[in-house]
Short mmCIF file of N, CA and C in Angstrom, two decimals:
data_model
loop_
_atom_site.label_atom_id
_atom_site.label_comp_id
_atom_site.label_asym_id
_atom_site.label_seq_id
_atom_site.Cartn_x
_atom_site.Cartn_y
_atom_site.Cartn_z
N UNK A 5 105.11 118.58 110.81
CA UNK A 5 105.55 119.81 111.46
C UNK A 5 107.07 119.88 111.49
N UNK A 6 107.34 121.02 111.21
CA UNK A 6 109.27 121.69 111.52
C UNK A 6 109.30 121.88 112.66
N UNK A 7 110.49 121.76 113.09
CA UNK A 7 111.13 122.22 114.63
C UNK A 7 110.31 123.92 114.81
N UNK A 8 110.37 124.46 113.54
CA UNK A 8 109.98 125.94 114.27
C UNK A 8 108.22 125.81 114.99
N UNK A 9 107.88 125.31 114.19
CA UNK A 9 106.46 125.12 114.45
C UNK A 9 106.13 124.32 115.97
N UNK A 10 106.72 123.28 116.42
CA UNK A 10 106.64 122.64 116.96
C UNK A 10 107.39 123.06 118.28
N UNK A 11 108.69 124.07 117.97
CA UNK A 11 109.00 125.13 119.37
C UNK A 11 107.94 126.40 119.52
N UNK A 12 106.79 126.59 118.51
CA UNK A 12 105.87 127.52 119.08
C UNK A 12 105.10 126.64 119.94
N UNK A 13 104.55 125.21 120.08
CA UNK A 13 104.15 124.43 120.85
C UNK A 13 104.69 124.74 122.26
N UNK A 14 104.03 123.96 123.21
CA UNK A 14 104.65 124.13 124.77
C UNK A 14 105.59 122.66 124.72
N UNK A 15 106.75 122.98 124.91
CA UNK A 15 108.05 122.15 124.97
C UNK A 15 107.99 121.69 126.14
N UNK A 16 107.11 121.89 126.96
CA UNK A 16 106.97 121.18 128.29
C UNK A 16 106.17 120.09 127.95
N UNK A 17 105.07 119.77 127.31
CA UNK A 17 104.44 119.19 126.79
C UNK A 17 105.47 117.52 126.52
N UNK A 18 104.81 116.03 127.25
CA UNK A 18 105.57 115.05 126.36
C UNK A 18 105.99 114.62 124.79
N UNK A 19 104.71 114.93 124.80
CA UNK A 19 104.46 114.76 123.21
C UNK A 19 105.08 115.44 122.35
N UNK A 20 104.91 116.99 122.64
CA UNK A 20 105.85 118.02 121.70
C UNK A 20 107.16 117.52 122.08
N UNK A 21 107.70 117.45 123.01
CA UNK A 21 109.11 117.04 123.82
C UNK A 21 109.75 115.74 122.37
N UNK A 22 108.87 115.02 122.12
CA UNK A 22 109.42 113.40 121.57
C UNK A 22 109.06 113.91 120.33
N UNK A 23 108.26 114.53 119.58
CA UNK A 23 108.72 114.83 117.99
C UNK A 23 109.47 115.62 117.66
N UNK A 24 109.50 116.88 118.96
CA UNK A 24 110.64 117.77 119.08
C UNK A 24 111.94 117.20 118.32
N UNK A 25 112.19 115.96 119.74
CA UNK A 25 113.61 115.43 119.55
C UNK A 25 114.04 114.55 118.75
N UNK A 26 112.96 113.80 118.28
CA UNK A 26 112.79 113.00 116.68
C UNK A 26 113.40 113.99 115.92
N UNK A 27 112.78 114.77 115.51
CA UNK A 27 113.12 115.92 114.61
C UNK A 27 114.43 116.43 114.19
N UNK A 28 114.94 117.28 115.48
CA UNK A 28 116.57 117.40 115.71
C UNK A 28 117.37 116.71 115.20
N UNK A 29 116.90 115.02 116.27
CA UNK A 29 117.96 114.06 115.80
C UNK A 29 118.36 113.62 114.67
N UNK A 30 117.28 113.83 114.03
CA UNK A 30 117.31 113.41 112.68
C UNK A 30 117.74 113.81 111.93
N UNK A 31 117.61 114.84 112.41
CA UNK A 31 118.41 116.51 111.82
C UNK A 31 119.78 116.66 111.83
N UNK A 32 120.23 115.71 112.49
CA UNK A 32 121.56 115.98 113.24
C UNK A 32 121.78 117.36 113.78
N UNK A 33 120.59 117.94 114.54
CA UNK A 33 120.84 119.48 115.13
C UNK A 33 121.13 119.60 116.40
N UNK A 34 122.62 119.16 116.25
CA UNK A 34 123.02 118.60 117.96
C UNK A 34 123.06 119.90 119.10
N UNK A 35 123.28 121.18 118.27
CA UNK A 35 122.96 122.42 119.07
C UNK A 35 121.72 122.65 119.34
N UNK A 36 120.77 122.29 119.11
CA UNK A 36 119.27 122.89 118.81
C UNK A 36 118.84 121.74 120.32
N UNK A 37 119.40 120.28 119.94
CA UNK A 37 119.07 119.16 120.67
C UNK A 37 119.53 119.47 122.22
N UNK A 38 120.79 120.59 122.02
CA UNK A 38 121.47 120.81 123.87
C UNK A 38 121.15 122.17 124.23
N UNK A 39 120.31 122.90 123.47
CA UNK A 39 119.70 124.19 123.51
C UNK A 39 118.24 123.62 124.28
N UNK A 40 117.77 122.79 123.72
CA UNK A 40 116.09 122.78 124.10
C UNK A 40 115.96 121.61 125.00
N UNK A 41 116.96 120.59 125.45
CA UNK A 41 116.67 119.84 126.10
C UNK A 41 118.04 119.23 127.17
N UNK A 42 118.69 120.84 127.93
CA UNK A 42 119.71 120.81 128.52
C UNK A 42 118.97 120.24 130.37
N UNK A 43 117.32 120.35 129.95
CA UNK A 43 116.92 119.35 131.30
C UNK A 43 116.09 118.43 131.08
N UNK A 44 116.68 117.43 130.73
CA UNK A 44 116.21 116.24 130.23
C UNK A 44 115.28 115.85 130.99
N UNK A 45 113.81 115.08 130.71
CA UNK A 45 112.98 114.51 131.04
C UNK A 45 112.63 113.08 131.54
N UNK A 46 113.37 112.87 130.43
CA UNK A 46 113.09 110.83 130.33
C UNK A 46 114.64 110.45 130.42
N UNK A 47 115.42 109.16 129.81
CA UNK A 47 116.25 108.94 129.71
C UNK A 47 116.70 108.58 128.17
N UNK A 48 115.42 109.03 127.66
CA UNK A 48 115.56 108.89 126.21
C UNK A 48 116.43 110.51 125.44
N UNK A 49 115.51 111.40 126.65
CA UNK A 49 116.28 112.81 126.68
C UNK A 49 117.43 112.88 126.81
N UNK A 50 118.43 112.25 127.66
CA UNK A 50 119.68 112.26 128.76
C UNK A 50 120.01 111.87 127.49
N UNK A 51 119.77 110.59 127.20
CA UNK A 51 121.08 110.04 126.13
C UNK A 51 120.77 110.75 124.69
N UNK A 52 120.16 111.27 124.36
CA UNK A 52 119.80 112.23 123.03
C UNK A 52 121.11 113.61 123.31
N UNK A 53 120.81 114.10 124.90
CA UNK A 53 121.64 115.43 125.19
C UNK A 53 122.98 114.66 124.98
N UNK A 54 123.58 113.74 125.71
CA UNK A 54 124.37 113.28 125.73
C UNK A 54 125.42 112.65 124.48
N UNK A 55 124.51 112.48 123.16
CA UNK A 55 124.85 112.41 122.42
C UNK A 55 124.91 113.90 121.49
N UNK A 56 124.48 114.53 121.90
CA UNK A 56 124.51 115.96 120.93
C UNK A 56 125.96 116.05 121.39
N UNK A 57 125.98 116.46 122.63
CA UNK A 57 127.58 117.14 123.57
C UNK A 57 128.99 116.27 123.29
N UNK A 58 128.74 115.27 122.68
CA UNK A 58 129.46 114.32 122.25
C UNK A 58 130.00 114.97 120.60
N UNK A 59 128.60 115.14 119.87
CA UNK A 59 129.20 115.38 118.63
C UNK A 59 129.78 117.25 118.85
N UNK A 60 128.81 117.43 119.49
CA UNK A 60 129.73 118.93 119.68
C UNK A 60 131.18 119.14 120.07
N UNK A 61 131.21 117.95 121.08
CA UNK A 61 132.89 118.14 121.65
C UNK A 61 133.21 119.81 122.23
N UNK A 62 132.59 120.63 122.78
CA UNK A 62 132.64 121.48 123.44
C UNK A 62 133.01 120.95 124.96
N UNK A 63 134.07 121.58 125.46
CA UNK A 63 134.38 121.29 127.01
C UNK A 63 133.70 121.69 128.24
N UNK A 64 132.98 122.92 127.81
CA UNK A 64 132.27 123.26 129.12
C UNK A 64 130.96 123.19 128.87
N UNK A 65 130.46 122.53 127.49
CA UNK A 65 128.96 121.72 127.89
C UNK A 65 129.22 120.67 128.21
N UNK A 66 130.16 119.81 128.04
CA UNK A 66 130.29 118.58 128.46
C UNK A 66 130.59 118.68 129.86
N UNK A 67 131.24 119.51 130.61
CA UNK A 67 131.21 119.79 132.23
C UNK A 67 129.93 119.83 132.74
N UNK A 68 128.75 120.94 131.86
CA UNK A 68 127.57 121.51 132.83
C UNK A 68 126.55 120.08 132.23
N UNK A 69 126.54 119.08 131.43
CA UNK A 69 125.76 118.01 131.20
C UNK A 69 125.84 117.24 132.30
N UNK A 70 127.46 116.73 132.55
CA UNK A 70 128.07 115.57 133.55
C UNK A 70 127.69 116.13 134.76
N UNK A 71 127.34 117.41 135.23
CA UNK A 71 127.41 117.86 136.62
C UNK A 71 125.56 117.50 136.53
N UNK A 72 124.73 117.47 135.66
CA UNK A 72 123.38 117.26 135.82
C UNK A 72 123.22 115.64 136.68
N UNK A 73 122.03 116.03 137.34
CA UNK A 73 122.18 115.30 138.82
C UNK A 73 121.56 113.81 137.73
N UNK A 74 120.33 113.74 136.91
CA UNK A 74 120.04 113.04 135.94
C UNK A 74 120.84 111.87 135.35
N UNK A 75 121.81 112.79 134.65
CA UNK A 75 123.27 111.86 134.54
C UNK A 75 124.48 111.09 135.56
N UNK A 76 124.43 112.05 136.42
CA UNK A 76 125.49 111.55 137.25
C UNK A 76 124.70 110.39 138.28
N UNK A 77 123.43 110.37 138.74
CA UNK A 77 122.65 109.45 138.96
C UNK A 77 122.39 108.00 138.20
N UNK A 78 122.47 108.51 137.14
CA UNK A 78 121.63 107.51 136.22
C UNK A 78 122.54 106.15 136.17
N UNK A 79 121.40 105.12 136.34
CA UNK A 79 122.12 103.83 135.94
C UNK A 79 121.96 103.25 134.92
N UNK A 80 121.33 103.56 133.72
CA UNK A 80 120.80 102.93 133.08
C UNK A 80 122.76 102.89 131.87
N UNK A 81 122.85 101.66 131.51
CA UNK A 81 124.21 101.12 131.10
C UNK A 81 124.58 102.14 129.53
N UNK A 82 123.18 102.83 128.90
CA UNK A 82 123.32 103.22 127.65
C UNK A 82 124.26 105.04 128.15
N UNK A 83 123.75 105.56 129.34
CA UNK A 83 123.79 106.84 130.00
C UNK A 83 125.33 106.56 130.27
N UNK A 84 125.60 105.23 130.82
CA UNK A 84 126.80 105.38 131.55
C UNK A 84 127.89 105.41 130.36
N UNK A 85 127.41 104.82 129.25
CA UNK A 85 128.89 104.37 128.58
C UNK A 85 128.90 105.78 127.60
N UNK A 86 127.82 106.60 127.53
CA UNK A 86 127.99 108.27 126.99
C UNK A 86 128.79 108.95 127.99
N UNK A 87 128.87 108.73 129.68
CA UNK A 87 128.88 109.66 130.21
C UNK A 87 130.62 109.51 130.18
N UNK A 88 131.05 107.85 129.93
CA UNK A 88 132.50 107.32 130.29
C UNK A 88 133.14 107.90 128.64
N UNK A 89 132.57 107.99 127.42
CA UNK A 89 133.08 108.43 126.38
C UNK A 89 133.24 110.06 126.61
N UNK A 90 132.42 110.77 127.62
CA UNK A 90 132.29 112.27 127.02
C UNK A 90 133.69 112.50 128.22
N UNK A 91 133.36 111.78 128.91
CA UNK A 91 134.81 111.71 130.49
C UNK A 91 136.54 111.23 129.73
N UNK A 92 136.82 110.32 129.09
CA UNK A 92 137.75 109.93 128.22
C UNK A 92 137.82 110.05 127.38
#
């Protein structure tokens, strides 16, 4: 399945959610990746968004990502050292 096919799916769905973002990533479709998964689920999500907003280098997605409670919470060491690159 293509991303199109797979956004007629319910994106709420886990499953659609993780080939979804397989897909993208792979894709390098870092807009598509902070379009469809700007509320991350897992932490596999967080650092996927986190890495899109990174290659985007846009300033005020990188504001409305860092202000997500997800991220600014998160401890997990892979979240933090995206959140300290997208910050510096």
């Amino acid at each position: 399945l293509g991303a199109k096919q797979l956004l007629k799916l319910d994106v709420e769905n886990l499953l659609v959610r993780k080939f979804l973002l397989e897909y993208l990533t792979k894709a390098n479709d870092y807009q598509s990746i902070y379009k469809h998964f700007k509320k991350p689920q897992n932490n596999e999500e967080v650092i996927s968004l986190l890495n899109a907003v990174v290659e985007l280098n846009d300033p005020l997605k990188k504001e409305e990502i860092l202000a997500l409670d997800c991220v600014k919470n998160n401890t997990d060491r892979s979240v933090q050292h995206l959140v300290n690159q997208i910050k510096y």
